[in-house]
PDB file of C-alpha atoms in Angstrom:
ATOM      1  CA  VAL A  68       4.360  -8.103 -14.317  1.00  0.00           C
ATOM      2  CA  GLN A  69       0.956  -6.865 -13.193  1.00  0.00           C
ATOM      3  CA  LEU A  70      -2.057  -8.924 -12.198  1.00  0.00           C
ATOM      4  CA  GLN A  71      -5.591  -7.542 -12.327  1.00  0.00           C
ATOM      5  CA  ALA A  72      -8.234  -9.605 -10.538  1.00  0.00           C
ATOM      6  CA  SER A  73     -11.975  -9.236 -10.953  1.00  0.00           C
ATOM      7  CA  GLY A  74     -15.251 -11.096 -10.603  1.00  0.00           C
ATOM      8  CA  GLY A  75     -15.952 -10.978  -6.898  1.00  0.00           C
ATOM      9  CA  GLY A  76     -19.326 -10.075  -5.492  1.00  0.00           C
ATOM     10  CA  LEU A  77     -22.217 -11.088  -3.290  1.00  0.00           C
ATOM     11  CA  VAL A  78     -23.867 -14.445  -3.859  1.00  0.00           C
ATOM     12  CA  GLN A  79     -26.218 -16.683  -1.918  1.00  0.00           C
ATOM     13  CA  ALA A  80     -25.071 -20.001  -0.525  1.00  0.00           C
ATOM     14  CA  GLY A  81     -25.213 -22.651  -3.205  1.00  0.00           C
ATOM     15  CA  GLY A  82     -24.559 -20.151  -5.961  1.00  0.00           C
ATOM     16  CA  SER A  83     -21.626 -19.694  -8.316  1.00  0.00           C
ATOM     17  CA  LEU A  84     -19.074 -17.051  -9.160  1.00  0.00           C
ATOM     18  CA  SER A  85     -16.198 -16.881 -11.611  1.00  0.00           C
ATOM     19  CA  LEU A  86     -13.039 -14.949 -10.846  1.00  0.00           C
ATOM     20  CA  SER A  87     -10.576 -13.746 -13.459  1.00  0.00           C
ATOM     21  CA  CYS A  88      -7.012 -12.512 -13.261  1.00  0.00           C
ATOM     22  CA  VAL A  89      -5.401 -10.884 -16.273  1.00  0.00           C
ATOM     23  CA  ALA A  90      -1.616 -10.895 -16.356  1.00  0.00           C
ATOM     24  CA  SER A  91       0.522  -8.406 -18.208  1.00  0.00           C
ATOM     25  CA  GLY A  92       4.040  -9.186 -19.337  1.00  0.00           C
ATOM     26  CA  SER A  93       5.596 -12.340 -20.696  1.00  0.00           C
ATOM     27  CA  ALA A  94       5.767 -14.499 -17.562  1.00  0.00           C
ATOM     28  CA  PHE A  95       2.280 -16.013 -17.863  1.00  0.00           C
ATOM     29  CA  SER A  96       3.347 -19.162 -19.685  1.00  0.00           C
ATOM     30  CA  GLY A  97       5.321 -21.910 -18.008  1.00  0.00           C
ATOM     31  CA  ASN A  98       5.006 -20.572 -14.485  1.00  0.00           C
ATOM     32  CA  ARG A  99       2.883 -21.660 -11.590  1.00  0.00           C
ATOM     33  CA  MET A 100      -0.189 -19.587 -10.800  1.00  0.00           C
ATOM     34  CA  GLY A 101      -2.715 -19.809  -8.054  1.00  0.00           C
ATOM     35  CA  TRP A 102      -5.616 -18.384  -6.125  1.00  0.00           C
ATOM     36  CA  TYR A 103      -5.374 -17.613  -2.435  1.00  0.00           C
ATOM     37  CA  ARG A 104      -7.923 -16.201  -0.041  1.00  0.00           C
ATOM     38  CA  GLN A 105      -7.923 -14.302   3.206  1.00  0.00           C
ATOM     39  CA  ALA A 106     -10.921 -14.179   5.483  1.00  0.00           C
ATOM     40  CA  PRO A 107     -11.245 -11.430   8.114  1.00  0.00           C
ATOM     41  CA  GLY A 108      -8.878 -12.033  11.002  1.00  0.00           C
ATOM     42  CA  LYS A 109      -7.260 -15.022   9.323  1.00  0.00           C
ATOM     43  CA  GLU A 110      -4.107 -15.734   7.361  1.00  0.00           C
ATOM     44  CA  ARG A 111      -3.975 -15.944   3.595  1.00  0.00           C
ATOM     45  CA  ASP A 112      -4.542 -19.548   2.509  1.00  0.00           C
ATOM     46  CA  LEU A 113      -4.024 -21.425  -0.711  1.00  0.00           C
ATOM     47  CA  VAL A 114      -7.192 -22.235  -2.639  1.00  0.00           C
ATOM     48  CA  ALA A 115      -5.952 -23.710  -5.927  1.00  0.00           C
ATOM     49  CA  LEU A 116      -2.799 -23.974  -8.015  1.00  0.00           C
ATOM     50  CA  ILE A 117      -2.068 -24.597 -11.661  1.00  0.00           C
ATOM     51  CA  THR A 118       1.494 -25.530 -12.543  1.00  0.00           C
ATOM     52  CA  GLY A 119       3.590 -24.678 -15.559  1.00  0.00           C
ATOM     53  CA  ASP A 120       2.432 -27.864 -17.264  1.00  0.00           C
ATOM     54  CA  ASP A 121      -1.187 -27.212 -16.245  1.00  0.00           C
ATOM     55  CA  SER A 122      -1.434 -29.743 -13.455  1.00  0.00           C
ATOM     56  CA  THR A 123      -3.889 -28.594 -10.814  1.00  0.00           C
ATOM     57  CA  TYR A 124      -4.118 -28.792  -7.040  1.00  0.00           C
ATOM     58  CA  TYR A 125      -6.963 -27.832  -4.740  1.00  0.00           C
ATOM     59  CA  ALA A 126      -7.296 -27.226  -1.047  1.00  0.00           C
ATOM     60  CA  ARG A 127      -9.409 -29.904   0.548  1.00  0.00           C
ATOM     61  CA  SER A 128     -12.102 -27.406   1.476  1.00  0.00           C
ATOM     62  CA  VAL A 129     -12.798 -26.499  -2.168  1.00  0.00           C
ATOM     63  CA  ALA A 130     -11.963 -29.712  -4.056  1.00  0.00           C
ATOM     64  CA  GLY A 131     -14.885 -30.789  -6.192  1.00  0.00           C
ATOM     65  CA  ARG A 132     -16.494 -27.330  -6.076  1.00  0.00           C
ATOM     66  CA  PHE A 133     -13.853 -25.010  -7.551  1.00  0.00           C
ATOM     67  CA  THR A 134     -12.023 -25.264 -10.885  1.00  0.00           C
ATOM     68  CA  ILE A 135      -8.841 -23.383 -11.770  1.00  0.00           C
ATOM     69  CA  SER A 136      -7.866 -22.856 -15.389  1.00  0.00           C
ATOM     70  CA  ARG A 137      -5.958 -20.507 -17.624  1.00  0.00           C
ATOM     71  CA  ASP A 138      -6.328 -19.133 -21.119  1.00  0.00           C
ATOM     72  CA  TYR A 139      -2.956 -18.573 -22.750  1.00  0.00           C
ATOM     73  CA  ALA A 140      -4.410 -16.564 -25.612  1.00  0.00           C
ATOM     74  CA  LYS A 141      -5.871 -14.059 -23.165  1.00  0.00           C
ATOM     75  CA  ASN A 142      -3.191 -14.279 -20.442  1.00  0.00           C
ATOM     76  CA  THR A 143      -6.028 -14.952 -18.011  1.00  0.00           C
ATOM     77  CA  LEU A 144      -6.238 -17.144 -14.953  1.00  0.00           C
ATOM     78  CA  SER A 145      -9.737 -18.159 -13.875  1.00  0.00           C
ATOM     79  CA  LEU A 146     -11.408 -19.694 -10.851  1.00  0.00           C
ATOM     80  CA  LEU A 147     -14.902 -21.098 -11.259  1.00  0.00           C
ATOM     81  CA  MET A 148     -16.561 -21.458  -7.881  1.00  0.00           C
ATOM     82  CA  ASN A 149     -19.674 -23.597  -7.542  1.00  0.00           C
ATOM     83  CA  SER A 150     -21.774 -24.609  -4.539  1.00  0.00           C
ATOM     84  CA  LEU A 151     -20.470 -21.660  -2.581  1.00  0.00           C
ATOM     85  CA  LYS A 152     -20.690 -21.706   1.195  1.00  0.00           C
ATOM     86  CA  PRO A 153     -20.622 -18.852   3.726  1.00  0.00           C
ATOM     87  CA  GLU A 154     -17.181 -20.043   4.814  1.00  0.00           C
ATOM     88  CA  ASP A 155     -15.889 -19.249   1.318  1.00  0.00           C
ATOM     89  CA  THR A 156     -16.326 -15.562   2.134  1.00  0.00           C
ATOM     90  CA  ALA A 157     -12.932 -13.879   1.779  1.00  0.00           C
ATOM     91  CA  VAL A 158     -10.783 -11.605  -0.324  1.00  0.00           C
ATOM     92  CA  TYR A 159      -9.391 -13.691  -3.164  1.00  0.00           C
ATOM     93  CA  TYR A 160      -5.933 -12.996  -4.574  1.00  0.00           C
ATOM     94  CA  CYS A 161      -4.305 -14.316  -7.723  1.00  0.00           C
ATOM     95  CA  ASN A 162      -0.623 -15.150  -7.676  1.00  0.00           C
ATOM     96  CA  LEU A 163       2.054 -15.683 -10.293  1.00  0.00           C
ATOM     97  CA  HIS A 164       5.125 -17.579  -9.055  1.00  0.00           C
ATOM     98  CA  VAL A 165       8.109 -17.038 -11.342  1.00  0.00           C
ATOM     99  CA  THR A 166      11.258 -19.108 -11.091  1.00  0.00           C
ATOM    100  CA  GLY A 167      14.072 -17.455 -12.988  1.00  0.00           C
ATOM    101  CA  ALA A 168      17.569 -18.298 -14.064  1.00  0.00           C
ATOM    102  CA  GLY A 169      19.851 -19.320 -11.216  1.00  0.00           C
ATOM    103  CA  GLY A 170      16.907 -20.289  -9.063  1.00  0.00           C
ATOM    104  CA  SER A 171      15.657 -16.765  -8.386  1.00  0.00           C
ATOM    105  CA  VAL A 172      12.025 -16.614  -7.305  1.00  0.00           C
ATOM    106  CA  ASN A 173       9.523 -13.792  -7.574  1.00  0.00           C
ATOM    107  CA  ASP A 174       5.912 -13.760  -6.457  1.00  0.00           C
ATOM    108  CA  TYR A 175       3.450 -11.337  -7.975  1.00  0.00           C
ATOM    109  CA  TRP A 176       0.003 -10.636  -6.522  1.00  0.00           C
ATOM    110  CA  GLY A 177      -3.211  -9.189  -7.811  1.00  0.00           C
ATOM    111  CA  GLN A 178      -5.045  -6.564  -5.802  1.00  0.00           C
ATOM    112  CA  GLY A 179      -7.675  -8.925  -4.419  1.00  0.00           C
ATOM    113  CA  THR A 180     -11.371  -9.269  -5.099  1.00  0.00           C
ATOM    114  CA  LEU A 181     -13.990  -9.711  -2.383  1.00  0.00           C
ATOM    115  CA  VAL A 182     -16.310 -12.696  -2.421  1.00  0.00           C
ATOM    116  CA  THR A 183     -19.207 -12.641   0.031  1.00  0.00           C
ATOM    117  CA  VAL A 184     -21.476 -15.667   0.404  1.00  0.00           C
ATOM    118  CA  SER A 185     -24.681 -15.104   2.326  1.00  0.00           C
ATOM    119  CA  SER A 186     -26.488 -17.891   4.145  1.00  0.00           C
TER     120      SER A 186
END
């Protein structure tokens, strides 16, 4: 499995960006995926999740502003980010969490895409 993230960039506060993560392989369907972010000097934090049955969860800091979704036809995970704030500045990573037979777990990560929000 390989994940290729894109869509980051520089945007002014209040603006919008859309991130994409294309997954190769056959594990895209039925597994949990998510977006995480890591700001300079901080730990990587969860931003949003979408489960195998497409239920969604958002961190409190982004709820109501960000939307996670996935396109099964294109094997693509997306994150639409609206009303961006300077504190949203971070490297954003996509994740695919695969639970296999016997309870084995594997986490796959994209390479990260930088989002910078100017004030």
